[in-house]
Coordinates of C-alpha atoms in Angstrom, one line a residue:
X397 CA -17.1 -5.7 10.0
X398 CA -18.0 -2.0 11.7
X399 CA -15.0 -1.3 14.1
X400 CA -17.6 0.6 16.4
X401 CA -19.1 -2.5 17.2
X402 CA -15.7 -4.0 18.8
X403 CA -14.8 -3.9 22.1
X404 CA -11.5 -3.3 23.6
X405 CA -9.4 -6.2 24.3
X406 CA -8.5 -6.5 27.9
X407 CA -4.9 -7.6 29.4
X408 CA -4.3 -11.2 30.0
X409 CA -5.6 -12.5 33.3
X410 CA -4.2 -15.3 35.6
X411 CA -7.6 -16.6 36.6
X412 CA -8.0 -18.2 33.0
X413 CA -5.2 -21.1 34.5
X414 CA -7.8 -21.7 37.7
X415 CA -10.9 -22.1 35.5
X416 CA -9.2 -25.3 33.6
X417 CA -9.5 -27.4 37.0
X418 CA -13.1 -27.4 36.9
X419 CA -13.9 -26.8 33.5
X420 CA -14.6 -30.0 30.9
X421 CA -11.2 -30.9 28.4
X422 CA -13.3 -29.6 25.8
X423 CA -14.0 -25.9 27.1
X424 CA -10.7 -26.1 28.1
X425 CA -9.6 -26.9 24.5
X426 CA -11.5 -23.8 23.0
X427 CA -10.0 -21.5 25.7
X428 CA -6.7 -22.1 24.7
X429 CA -7.3 -22.1 21.0
X430 CA -9.0 -18.9 20.6
X431 CA -7.2 -16.2 22.8
X432 CA -5.1 -13.7 20.8
X433 CA -2.6 -15.3 18.9
X434 CA 0.9 -14.0 18.3
X435 CA 3.2 -15.7 16.0
X436 CA 6.8 -15.6 16.1
X437 CA 10.1 -18.1 14.8
X438 CA 12.1 -17.2 17.4
X439 CA 9.6 -18.6 20.4
X440 CA 9.0 -22.0 19.0
X441 CA 8.6 -24.7 21.3
X442 CA 11.8 -26.8 22.0
X443 CA 10.2 -30.4 21.9
X444 CA 8.2 -29.4 18.6
X445 CA 10.0 -29.5 15.5
X446 CA 8.8 -28.6 11.9
X447 CA 10.1 -30.3 9.2
X448 CA 12.6 -28.5 7.4
X449 CA 11.4 -26.5 4.7
X450 CA 12.6 -27.5 1.5
X451 CA 12.5 -25.9 -1.9
X452 CA 10.1 -28.2 -4.5
X453 CA 11.6 -29.4 -7.7
X454 CA 8.5 -28.1 -9.7
X455 CA 7.6 -27.6 -13.7
X456 CA 4.1 -26.0 -13.0
X457 CA 2.2 -23.9 -10.2
X458 CA 0.0 -27.3 -10.2
X459 CA 2.6 -29.5 -9.1
X460 CA 3.2 -27.4 -5.3
X461 CA 2.3 -29.5 -2.5
X462 CA -0.7 -27.7 -1.4
X463 CA -2.2 -28.5 1.9
X464 CA -5.8 -29.6 2.3
X465 CA -7.8 -27.1 3.9
X466 CA -11.0 -25.6 3.0
X467 CA -12.2 -22.7 4.7
X468 CA -15.6 -23.3 3.6
X469 CA -16.3 -25.9 6.1
X470 CA -16.7 -25.0 9.7
X471 CA -14.0 -26.6 12.0
X472 CA -14.8 -29.8 13.7
X473 CA -16.0 -29.3 17.1
X474 CA -13.4 -31.1 19.3
X475 CA -14.1 -33.1 22.5
X476 CA -12.8 -34.8 25.4
X477 CA -12.5 -38.3 23.5
X478 CA -11.4 -36.3 20.7
X479 CA -7.9 -34.5 21.2
X480 CA -6.3 -31.8 18.6
X481 CA -4.1 -34.1 16.4
X482 CA -0.7 -33.7 16.5
X483 CA 1.2 -30.9 15.0
X484 CA 3.6 -33.1 13.2
X485 CA 0.5 -34.5 11.2
X486 CA 0.0 -30.7 9.6
X487 CA 0.7 -30.5 5.9
X488 CA 2.4 -27.5 5.5
X489 CA 3.1 -25.0 2.5
X490 CA 6.4 -25.4 1.1
X491 CA 9.1 -23.1 0.0
X492 CA 8.9 -21.3 -3.2
X493 CA 11.9 -22.0 -5.4
X494 CA 14.9 -19.4 -5.4
X495 CA 13.8 -17.5 -8.4
X496 CA 10.4 -16.4 -7.0
X497 CA 12.3 -14.4 -4.3
X498 CA 11.1 -11.0 -6.0
X499 CA 7.7 -12.7 -7.4
X500 CA 5.5 -9.7 -8.4
X501 CA 1.8 -11.8 -9.3
X502 CA 0.3 -9.1 -11.1
X503 CA 3.5 -7.2 -12.4
X504 CA 5.1 -10.2 -13.5
X505 CA 7.8 -9.5 -16.4
X506 CA 7.6 -13.1 -17.8
X507 CA 4.0 -13.0 -18.9
X508 CA 4.1 -9.0 -19.3
X509 CA 5.3 -9.9 -23.1
X510 CA 1.8 -10.9 -24.2
X511 CA 0.4 -8.0 -23.8
X512 CA 0.2 -5.0 -25.7
X513 CA 2.8 -2.0 -25.4
X514 CA 0.3 0.6 -26.7
X515 CA -0.3 3.2 -23.9
X516 CA 2.1 1.0 -21.7
X517 CA -0.7 -1.3 -21.3
X518 CA 2.0 -3.9 -20.4
X519 CA 2.7 -2.1 -17.3
X520 CA -0.7 -2.3 -16.3
X521 CA -1.9 -5.0 -13.2
X522 CA -2.2 -8.4 -14.9
X523 CA -2.9 -10.9 -12.5
X524 CA -2.9 -14.6 -12.4
X525 CA -5.8 -16.6 -13.6
X526 CA -7.7 -16.8 -10.3
X527 CA -8.7 -20.7 -11.4
X528 CA -7.4 -23.3 -8.4
X529 CA -5.5 -25.1 -10.8
X530 CA -3.0 -22.4 -11.8
X531 CA -2.4 -20.6 -8.1
X532 CA 1.1 -20.2 -6.3
X533 CA 1.0 -22.1 -3.2
X534 CA 4.0 -21.9 -1.6
X535 CA 6.1 -19.2 0.6
X536 CA 8.2 -16.8 -0.9
X537 CA 11.5 -16.8 0.2
X538 CA 13.9 -14.0 1.5
X539 CA 16.9 -13.7 -0.7
X540 CA 20.6 -15.3 0.1
X541 CA 22.1 -12.6 2.6
X542 CA 19.2 -10.8 3.6
X543 CA 19.6 -8.8 6.6
X544 CA 16.9 -6.8 8.8
X545 CA 16.4 -3.2 7.4
X546 CA 17.6 0.0 8.9
X547 CA 15.3 1.4 11.2
X548 CA 13.6 4.9 10.9
X549 CA 15.1 7.4 10.5
X550 CA 18.6 5.7 9.3
X551 CA 16.7 3.8 6.4
X552 CA 15.9 6.9 4.6
X553 CA 19.5 6.9 3.7
X554 CA 20.9 3.4 3.5
X555 CA 19.4 -0.2 2.3
X556 CA 21.5 -3.4 2.6
X557 CA 22.5 -4.3 -1.1
X558 CA 21.2 -8.0 -0.3
X559 CA 17.8 -6.9 0.5
X560 CA 17.3 -5.2 -2.7
X561 CA 20.1 -6.8 -4.8
X562 CA 19.8 -4.4 -8.1
X563 CA 23.0 -2.5 -9.5
X564 CA 21.2 -1.2 -12.6
X565 CA 19.6 1.9 -11.3
X566 CA 22.9 2.6 -9.2
X567 CA 24.6 2.5 -12.7
X568 CA 22.1 3.7 -15.2
X569 CA 21.5 6.9 -12.3
X570 CA 25.1 7.6 -11.0
X571 CA 25.9 11.1 -12.4
X572 CA 22.4 11.9 -10.9
X573 CA 22.7 10.8 -7.3
X574 CA 19.8 8.7 -7.1
X575 CA 21.5 6.1 -5.4
X576 CA 25.1 4.5 -5.0
X577 CA 26.2 1.4 -4.0
X578 CA 29.1 1.3 -1.2
X579 CA 30.4 -1.6 -0.4
X580 CA 27.6 -3.8 1.2
X581 CA 25.0 -0.9 1.1
X582 CA 23.1 1.3 -0.8
X583 CA 23.3 5.3 -0.3
X584 CA 20.6 7.7 -0.9
X585 CA 22.4 10.8 -1.6
X586 CA 19.1 12.5 -2.2
X587 CA 19.2 13.4 -6.2
X588 CA 16.9 13.0 -8.8
X589 CA 17.4 13.5 -12.6
X590 CA 15.7 17.1 -12.3
X591 CA 17.8 17.7 -9.3
X592 CA 21.3 15.7 -9.4
X593 CA 22.8 18.3 -6.6
X594 CA 20.0 17.2 -3.9
X595 CA 16.4 17.5 -3.7
X596 CA 16.6 20.4 -1.1
X597 CA 17.6 23.2 -3.8
X598 CA 14.7 21.7 -5.8
X599 CA 12.1 21.9 -2.8
X600 CA 13.3 25.4 -2.0
X601 CA 12.7 26.6 -5.7
X602 CA 8.8 25.2 -5.2
X603 CA 8.1 26.7 -1.7
X604 CA 9.4 30.2 -3.2
X605 CA 5.5 29.7 -4.8
X606 CA 3.7 26.8 -2.8
X607 CA 3.0 26.9 1.0
X608 CA 4.6 23.7 1.6
X609 CA 5.0 24.2 5.4
X610 CA 1.8 26.1 6.0
X611 CA -0.1 22.7 6.6
X612 CA -2.6 23.3 3.5
X613 CA -0.5 20.5 1.5
X614 CA -0.6 17.3 3.1
X615 CA -1.0 14.7 0.5
X616 CA 0.8 14.5 -2.6
X617 CA 1.1 12.1 -5.4
X618 CA 4.5 11.9 -7.2
X619 CA 4.4 10.3 -10.6
X620 CA 7.5 8.4 -11.6
X621 CA 9.1 8.5 -8.2
X622 CA 12.2 7.2 -8.7
X623 CA 13.6 6.1 -5.4
X624 CA 11.4 8.3 -3.7
X625 CA 13.7 11.4 -2.6
X626 CA 11.2 14.1 -3.5
X627 CA 8.4 12.2 -1.1
X628 CA 11.6 11.6 1.8
X629 CA 12.6 15.4 1.9
X630 CA 8.5 16.6 2.0
X631 CA 8.0 14.5 5.1
X632 CA 10.4 17.1 6.6
X633 CA 7.2 19.6 6.3
X634 CA 4.8 16.8 7.5
X635 CA 3.9 16.4 4.0
X636 CA 2.6 12.8 3.0
X637 CA 3.6 11.1 -0.7
X638 CA 2.4 8.8 -2.2
X639 CA 5.0 7.7 -4.7
X640 CA 4.3 5.5 -7.7
X641 CA 6.1 4.1 -10.6
X642 CA 5.7 0.9 -12.6
X643 CA 8.4 -1.8 -13.2
X644 CA 10.5 -0.8 -16.0
X645 CA 14.0 -0.7 -17.3
X646 CA 15.1 1.3 -13.8
X647 CA 14.1 -1.9 -11.9
X648 CA 13.0 -2.2 -8.6
X649 CA 12.9 1.7 -8.1
X650 CA 9.4 1.1 -5.5
X651 CA 11.2 -1.5 -3.8
X652 CA 14.1 1.1 -3.0
X653 CA 11.4 3.5 -2.0
X654 CA 9.8 1.0 0.7
X655 CA 13.3 -0.4 1.9
X656 CA 13.8 3.3 2.9
X657 CA 10.8 3.5 4.8
X658 CA 8.6 5.5 2.1
X659 CA 5.3 5.2 0.9
X660 CA 5.1 3.8 -2.6
X661 CA 3.2 1.4 -5.0
X662 CA 3.4 0.0 -8.3
X663 CA 1.4 2.0 -10.6
X664 CA 1.4 3.6 -14.1
X665 CA -0.8 5.9 -16.1
X666 CA -1.8 3.8 -19.0
X667 CA -5.4 2.6 -19.5
X668 CA -7.2 2.3 -16.2
X669 CA -7.5 4.7 -13.5
X670 CA -5.3 5.4 -10.9
X671 CA -6.5 3.5 -7.7
X672 CA -7.6 6.5 -6.0
X673 CA -11.0 8.3 -5.3
X674 CA -11.5 11.5 -6.9
X675 CA -10.4 15.0 -5.4
X676 CA -7.4 13.1 -3.1
X677 CA -4.4 14.8 -3.4
X678 CA -2.8 18.4 -2.7
X679 CA -0.5 18.0 -5.0
X680 CA 0.9 16.2 -8.1
X681 CA 4.6 16.3 -8.7
X682 CA 6.1 15.0 -12.0
X683 CA 9.7 15.3 -12.2
X684 CA 11.0 13.7 -15.6
X685 CA 8.4 11.2 -15.2
X686 CA 8.4 9.7 -19.0
X687 CA 4.7 10.6 -19.2
X688 CA 3.6 12.0 -22.8
X689 CA 1.1 14.5 -21.0
X690 CA -0.2 15.5 -24.3
X691 CA -0.9 12.1 -26.0
X692 CA -4.6 11.3 -26.5
X693 CA -5.8 14.8 -26.4
X694 CA -4.7 15.1 -22.9
X695 CA -5.9 12.3 -21.7
X696 CA -3.4 11.9 -18.5
X697 CA -3.7 15.1 -17.5
X698 CA -7.5 14.5 -17.4
X699 CA -7.0 11.6 -14.6
X700 CA -4.8 13.9 -12.8
X701 CA -7.7 16.5 -12.6
X702 CA -9.9 13.6 -11.6
X703 CA -7.5 12.9 -8.4
X704 CA -6.4 16.5 -7.4
X705 CA -8.4 18.7 -5.2
X706 CA -10.1 21.9 -5.9
X707 CA -7.5 24.3 -5.9
X708 CA -5.0 22.0 -6.0
X709 CA -1.3 22.2 -7.7
X710 CA 0.3 20.3 -10.3
X711 CA 4.4 20.7 -10.1
X712 CA 6.2 19.7 -13.5
X713 CA 9.8 19.7 -14.2
X714 CA 11.5 18.2 -17.0
X715 CA 10.6 18.4 -20.8
X716 CA 8.9 20.2 -22.3
X717 CA 10.2 22.7 -19.2
X718 CA 13.3 24.6 -21.4
X719 CA 16.8 25.3 -19.7
X720 CA 19.0 28.3 -20.6
X721 CA 21.5 26.3 -21.8
X722 CA 19.6 24.1 -24.6
X723 CA 20.3 24.9 -28.3
X724 CA 17.9 26.9 -30.0
X725 CA 16.4 23.7 -32.0
X726 CA 15.9 22.0 -29.1
X727 CA 14.2 25.2 -27.7
X728 CA 12.2 25.5 -30.6
X729 CA 10.7 22.0 -30.0
X730 CA 10.1 22.3 -26.3
X731 CA 8.5 25.1 -26.6
X732 CA 5.8 23.8 -29.5
X733 CA 5.0 21.2 -26.6
X734 CA 4.7 23.5 -24.0
X735 CA 1.9 25.1 -26.1
X736 CA 0.2 21.8 -26.7
X737 CA 0.5 21.2 -22.8
X738 CA -1.2 24.9 -22.1
X739 CA -3.8 24.5 -24.8
X740 CA -4.7 21.1 -22.6
X741 CA -4.6 23.1 -19.3
X742 CA -7.2 25.6 -20.6
X743 CA -9.4 23.3 -21.7
X744 CA -9.4 21.9 -18.3
X745 CA -9.7 25.4 -16.9
X746 CA -6.1 25.5 -15.3
X747 CA -4.1 28.3 -14.4
X748 CA -0.4 28.8 -14.7
X749 CA 0.9 30.4 -11.6
X750 CA 4.6 30.1 -11.6
X751 CA 7.6 29.5 -14.3
X752 CA 10.6 29.1 -12.3
X753 CA 13.3 26.9 -14.0
X754 CA 13.3 24.2 -13.2
X755 CA 9.7 24.0 -12.6
X756 CA 6.3 24.8 -14.2
X757 CA 3.1 24.9 -11.8
X758 CA -0.5 24.9 -12.7
X759 CA -3.2 25.1 -10.2
X760 CA -6.8 23.4 -10.6
X761 CA -9.7 25.6 -10.2
X762 CA -12.1 25.4 -6.8
X763 CA -15.1 25.5 -9.2
X764 CA -16.1 25.7 -12.5
X765 CA -18.2 29.0 -12.4
X766 CA -15.4 30.7 -14.6
X767 CA -15.4 28.6 -17.4
X768 CA -18.9 27.2 -17.9
X769 CA -19.1 29.1 -20.8
X770 CA -16.0 27.9 -22.3
X771 CA -16.5 24.6 -21.5
X772 CA -19.5 24.4 -23.2
X773 CA -18.3 26.0 -26.2
X774 CA -15.7 23.3 -26.4
X775 CA -16.4 20.2 -28.2
X776 CA -14.0 18.6 -26.4
X777 CA -13.3 17.3 -23.6
X778 CA -16.9 17.7 -22.3
X779 CA -17.8 17.1 -18.6
X780 CA -18.0 13.4 -17.3
X781 CA -21.8 13.1 -17.2
X782 CA -21.9 9.2 -15.8
X783 CA -20.8 7.1 -13.4
X784 CA -19.4 7.5 -10.2
X785 CA -15.9 9.4 -10.3
X786 CA -14.7 7.8 -7.3
X787 CA -15.0 4.3 -8.6
X788 CA -11.5 3.6 -10.1
X789 CA -10.9 -0.2 -9.7
X790 CA -10.2 -1.6 -13.2
X791 CA -12.1 1.4 -14.5
X792 CA -11.0 2.8 -18.0
X793 CA -9.9 6.5 -18.0
X794 CA -12.3 8.9 -19.6
X795 CA -11.6 11.3 -22.0
X796 CA -13.8 14.2 -20.1
X797 CA -13.6 16.7 -17.3
X798 CA -14.4 15.4 -13.5
X799 CA -17.3 18.2 -12.7
X800 CA -16.8 20.4 -9.6
X801 CA -19.2 21.7 -7.6
X802 CA -20.7 24.7 -9.0
X803 CA -21.0 27.1 -6.4
X804 CA -19.0 30.6 -5.4
X805 CA -15.9 30.8 -3.8
X806 CA -17.5 32.2 -0.6
X807 CA -19.2 28.5 -0.2
X808 CA -16.6 25.7 -0.7
X809 CA -16.0 23.7 1.9
X810 CA -12.0 23.8 2.6
X811 CA -10.3 20.9 4.2
X812 CA -8.4 22.1 7.7
X813 CA -4.8 22.6 7.5
X814 CA -2.6 19.5 8.7
X815 CA -2.6 18.2 11.5
X816 CA -6.3 19.7 12.1
X817 CA -8.1 17.6 9.3
X818 CA -6.9 14.5 10.8
X819 CA -9.9 14.5 13.5
X820 CA -12.0 16.7 11.6
X821 CA -15.2 15.1 10.0
X822 CA -15.4 15.0 6.4
X823 CA -18.4 16.8 5.1
X824 CA -18.0 15.0 1.5
X825 CA -18.7 11.5 2.5
X826 CA -22.1 11.4 4.6
X827 CA -20.1 10.3 7.6
X828 CA -22.3 11.6 10.6
X829 CA -20.4 13.2 13.4
X830 CA -21.6 10.4 16.1
X831 CA -20.0 7.6 13.8
X832 CA -16.8 9.3 13.2
X833 CA -16.1 10.0 16.7
X834 CA -17.0 6.6 18.2
X835 CA -14.7 5.2 15.7
X836 CA -12.0 7.5 16.3
X837 CA -12.0 6.8 19.8
X838 CA -12.5 3.4 19.8
X839 CA -9.2 3.0 17.5
X840 CA -7.3 5.0 19.8
X841 CA -7.9 2.6 22.6
X842 CA -7.2 -0.1 20.8
X843 CA -3.9 1.1 19.8
X844 CA -3.3 1.8 23.3
X845 CA -3.6 -2.0 24.1
X846 CA -1.6 -3.1 21.4
X847 CA 1.0 -0.8 22.6
X848 CA 0.9 -1.6 26.4
X849 CA -0.1 -5.1 26.1
X850 CA 1.6 -6.8 22.7
X851 CA 4.7 -4.0 23.7
X852 CA 5.8 -3.7 19.5
X853 CA 4.7 -0.1 18.5
X854 CA 7.3 1.8 20.2
X855 CA 10.0 -0.7 19.9
X856 CA 11.2 1.3 16.3
X857 CA 11.3 -2.0 14.5
X858 CA 8.1 -1.4 12.1
X859 CA 8.0 1.7 9.7
X860 CA 6.1 0.2 6.9
X861 CA 2.4 -0.2 8.1
X862 CA -0.8 -2.2 6.0
X863 CA -4.3 -1.7 7.2
X864 CA -5.8 -4.6 4.8
X865 CA -9.4 -3.1 5.6
X866 CA -9.4 0.8 6.8
X867 CA -12.6 1.8 6.9
X868 CA -12.4 5.2 7.9
X869 CA -8.7 5.5 8.5
X870 CA -9.1 5.0 12.5
X871 CA -6.4 3.1 13.1
X872 CA -4.0 4.7 11.1
X873 CA -4.9 7.6 12.8
X874 CA -4.1 6.5 16.0
X875 CA -1.1 5.8 15.3
X876 CA 0.0 9.0 14.1
X877 CA 2.2 9.4 17.3
X878 CA 4.6 7.0 16.2
X879 CA 7.4 6.7 13.5
X880 CA 4.9 5.3 11.1
X881 CA 3.6 5.6 7.9
X882 CA 0.0 3.4 6.8
X883 CA -0.9 2.0 3.6
X884 CA -4.5 2.1 4.0
X885 CA -6.5 -0.2 1.8
X886 CA -10.1 0.0 1.1
X887 CA -12.1 -3.1 -0.6
X888 CA -13.1 -1.5 -3.8
X889 CA -16.5 -3.3 -3.7
X890 CA -17.3 -2.1 -0.3
X891 CA -20.6 -0.2 0.6
X892 CA -20.0 2.4 2.0
X893 CA -16.9 3.8 -0.1
X894 CA -14.7 4.9 2.6
X895 CA -11.4 5.6 0.8
X896 CA -12.4 9.1 0.2
X897 CA -12.6 9.5 4.1
X898 CA -9.3 8.4 4.6
X899 CA -7.4 11.2 2.1
X900 CA -10.0 13.8 3.6
X901 CA -8.1 12.8 6.7
X902 CA -4.8 13.9 5.8
X903 CA -4.1 10.2 5.1
X904 CA -3.2 7.9 2.0
X905 CA -4.2 4.9 0.5
X906 CA -5.5 2.6 -2.4
X907 CA -8.6 0.6 -3.5
X908 CA -7.9 -3.1 -3.4
X909 CA -9.4 -6.4 -4.5
X910 CA -8.1 -8.9 -2.0
X911 CA -8.5 -11.9 -4.3
X912 CA -5.8 -10.7 -6.3
X913 CA -2.1 -9.4 -5.1
X914 CA -0.9 -6.4 -3.9
X915 CA 0.7 -4.1 -6.0
X916 CA 4.3 -4.1 -4.3
X917 CA 7.5 -6.1 -3.7
X918 CA 7.8 -8.9 -1.5
X919 CA 9.3 -8.0 2.0
X920 CA 7.9 -4.5 2.1
X921 CA 5.9 -4.1 4.9
X922 CA 6.7 -4.9 8.8
X923 CA 3.0 -4.7 10.0
X924 CA -0.2 -6.0 8.7
X925 CA -3.6 -5.4 10.0
X926 CA -6.4 -7.0 9.5
X927 CA -10.0 -6.1 10.5
X928 CA -12.9 -8.1 9.4
X929 CA -10.9 -8.9 6.4
X930 CA -11.3 -12.6 6.4
X931 CA -15.3 -12.4 7.1
X932 CA -15.4 -9.9 4.4
X933 CA -13.9 -12.3 1.9
X934 CA -15.4 -15.7 2.8
X935 CA -17.6 -16.0 -0.1
X936 CA -15.4 -14.3 -2.6
X937 CA -12.1 -16.3 -2.9
X938 CA -10.1 -19.1 -0.8
X939 CA -8.5 -17.0 2.3
X940 CA -5.4 -19.7 2.1
X941 CA -4.5 -17.3 -1.3
X942 CA -4.9 -14.0 1.1
X943 CA -3.1 -15.7 4.0
X944 CA -0.2 -16.6 1.4
X945 CA -0.3 -12.7 0.0
X946 CA 0.4 -11.3 2.9
X947 CA 3.4 -13.7 3.7
X948 CA 4.5 -12.6 0.3
X949 CA 4.6 -8.5 1.6
X950 CA 5.7 -9.1 4.9
X951 CA 9.2 -8.3 5.9
X952 CA 11.1 -11.2 7.6
X953 CA 10.3 -10.6 11.6
X954 CA 7.4 -8.7 10.5
X955 CA 3.9 -8.6 12.3
X956 CA 0.5 -9.3 11.3
X957 CA -2.4 -8.7 13.7
X958 CA -5.9 -9.9 13.0
X959 CA -9.4 -8.9 14.5
X960 CA -12.1 -11.2 13.2
X961 CA -14.6 -13.6 14.4
X962 CA -13.8 -16.9 16.3
X963 CA -15.3 -19.2 13.7
X964 CA -13.2 -17.5 11.2
X965 CA -10.1 -17.3 13.7
X966 CA -10.1 -20.7 14.2
X967 CA -9.7 -21.3 9.9
X968 CA -7.2 -18.4 9.7
X969 CA -5.5 -20.3 12.8
X970 CA -5.3 -23.7 11.0
X971 CA -3.5 -22.3 7.7
X972 CA -1.2 -20.3 9.6
X973 CA -0.5 -23.2 11.4
X974 CA 0.5 -24.9 8.4
X975 CA 2.6 -21.6 6.9
X976 CA 4.8 -22.3 10.1
X977 CA 3.5 -19.5 12.3
X978 CA 3.4 -20.1 15.7
X979 CA 1.8 -18.8 18.3
X980 CA 3.1 -17.0 21.3
X981 CA 0.2 -15.6 23.1
X982 CA -3.7 -16.7 22.4
X983 CA -6.4 -14.7 24.2
X984 CA -10.1 -15.2 24.9
X985 CA -12.3 -12.8 27.3
X986 CA -15.2 -14.0 27.8
X987 CA -17.1 -10.8 28.2
X988 CA -16.6 -10.3 24.4
X989 CA -19.3 -10.3 22.2
X990 CA -19.2 -13.5 20.1
X991 CA -17.4 -13.4 16.7
X992 CA -16.1 -9.8 17.9
X993 CA -13.5 -10.6 19.8
X994 CA -10.3 -12.1 18.3
X995 CA -7.0 -10.4 18.1
X996 CA -4.0 -12.1 15.9
X997 CA -0.7 -11.1 16.3
X998 CA 1.8 -12.9 14.3
X999 CA 5.5 -12.9 13.4
X1000 CA 6.8 -14.6 10.3
X1001 CA 9.3 -17.4 10.2
X1002 CA 12.8 -16.3 8.3
X1003 CA 12.6 -18.1 5.1
X1004 CA 15.6 -18.4 2.8
X1005 CA 16.0 -19.9 -0.9
X1006 CA 17.9 -23.1 -1.2
X1007 CA 18.3 -25.8 -3.9
X1008 CA 18.1 -25.8 -7.4
X1009 CA 14.8 -26.3 -8.3
X1010 CA 13.5 -25.6 -11.7
X1011 CA 10.4 -23.3 -12.1
X1012 CA 8.3 -21.5 -14.8
X1013 CA 10.6 -17.9 -15.5
X1014 CA 10.2 -15.6 -13.0
X1015 CA 12.7 -12.6 -12.4
X1016 CA 15.6 -13.1 -10.0

C-alpha cells in the first residue's frame, strides 16, 4: 500500500456515541469493531476472564493446539439477529514450552548441525519447513525473572541478567572488558578484543584519519560486532551502525547489543550475500571479526566492496595487523597474510590510506576509470556483468567486482552530509521529487498524530523500532527527533525496490521475506510498525504466522501499530484476540477512504514460562 494514498487519522470524537441511538445494531457492530486498535495486558475488562495460559505437553510442533482461523475467508457479516460470539468461545494460542524462551527459528542450533561447516554455511539462515504440519504455533514466553529493560540511554551501559541469562560471554571476554556480570545485571564497560582499555581511545585513532564528526560518514557496517560497543560509541558522532554477528560460541552477542538499545541483527559472511543493497554503507569495520578475508580468492572482500559506497572506507584491526610486541616468527607470518590482503585490494582497486596500530584503513575508489586497464589485464576477478547488484535475498556471493559508474570525479553524485541527506531526494533510485516530498510530509503528520493521540512516542519506553514495510523510510525519518532507531525492512520481492532509498537517506534496514522468521532473538523490539504489510502477504503465506513472529520479537509491554484495509484488519483482529492481545481503543473514521483507514496499536501480554513440558530440543 502506498502511504501517500493514506489520509491522516483524526482524534477520537464523542459524536460516534450519539450515532448509536439511531443506527442499526449491525452498523453499530461494525463501527465498534474497526476503529483504531490498542492492545494491552494491563487494561483488561474486569468481567472478562481469559483461560489461564498453559504450557502444552507435546512431542512435536503439530501437537500444539492451533486456533481455527483462516485468513483467506472474509469475516462473516454480522446482523442484528446474529450477535458476535462471546470471547469465551475463542480458541487461544497456547504458551510455548519453557525451552523455547530463546527460540531462533532460522538460526536454530538444534538443526544447524545437519548443515555443512564449509564456509560457515551452518551459520547461515536455515528456516523451518513452511508446510502447515511443521509450523510452530504457540506464544514464545519470557524467561523467569524477566524485568523491563533499562531505558535509553541507561541501557547502553546496563542490562538485566534475567533478560539475557548467558554468562559465557562475560567469562570468556573478562580480560577484554566486553561485558561484566555484577549482581543481577550486566555492565558494559566499552571494551573489545582490539580495545580492552575502552573504545574511546580506539576510535580516536580512527578519527585521526577519517572525518567521523563531519557528517560524511553516517551508515556503518560492523562485522563480528561483539556486544556492539563500537557502534554505541559512534552514536556520539551521529553515526548509525548496523552490527552483525552469527550465533556462535560467543553466545547471544547480538541479543546483548539489542538489549542495550543498539541496532544489530544475526548475520554472517558465508555463502549468501548480505541482505543489503549495493552501495549502502559509508564505512565497514572489522575488529578481530574472525573472517578469513583472503579465503576463496577474496570473495568476502568482494561482498564488502558491493555494499560499500564509492569512496567509502574499510577499517581493519586484529590479524594480520601486526603489533610491535609480536615475536619475529609471528610477525613474519602476519606480514605474509597482509601481503595477500594487499593483493586482493589491488585487484579491487582499493587504496591503503593509513596504517596506524591497531588499525589499517583502505578506501574504495569513487569510479573505475583509473583502473580499467588493470581490471582488463587481470583474468580474475572480472567485473560483474549480469544480474541486479541490489538483489541480495538468498543470492549467492559472486567472485566479481560490482561495477561503478565510468564518470569523472567531478560528475559523481555525492550524497549530502548528515543530517541534510535525510530529506534530500536520492538520485540513483528513480524516485520523483513529488513522490518523495509527499511521502515525507505524510509520515511527519502521521507521527504527530501517533504522538499526540496515542501518547507513547515521547514516554521514553520505546527504543528499538521495527518498520516491517518501510517503503521510502518516511516513518523512520519522521521519528528522527525521538531517542529511537528504526530497522527499516523492505520485502525482498517488492517492486520497486526502495531499500537503497532508505540507506541513501542515512537510515539502515534489511531485506526480508515475512513468510519466514526475522534474524533476531525474541523480545528485541519495543515497537513494531506494519503499514500495508498484511495486504501484501495475504496470498503468499498465512498471516497467522506473521503475527506469531511479531509476538516472538516483541518485548513484553511493547507496542504494535498496524495500518491496513478494513477486511484485512478484521482478520488480523480475530487472530490477535486469540493471542490474548486486548483492544484498548478501536476507532473508525467515516471520512477515510475505504480499505485505507485502520490503525492498530497493541501491547502484548506478559508471558512467562511454566511447567515441565517436553518438546523438540531447543536452546534453553
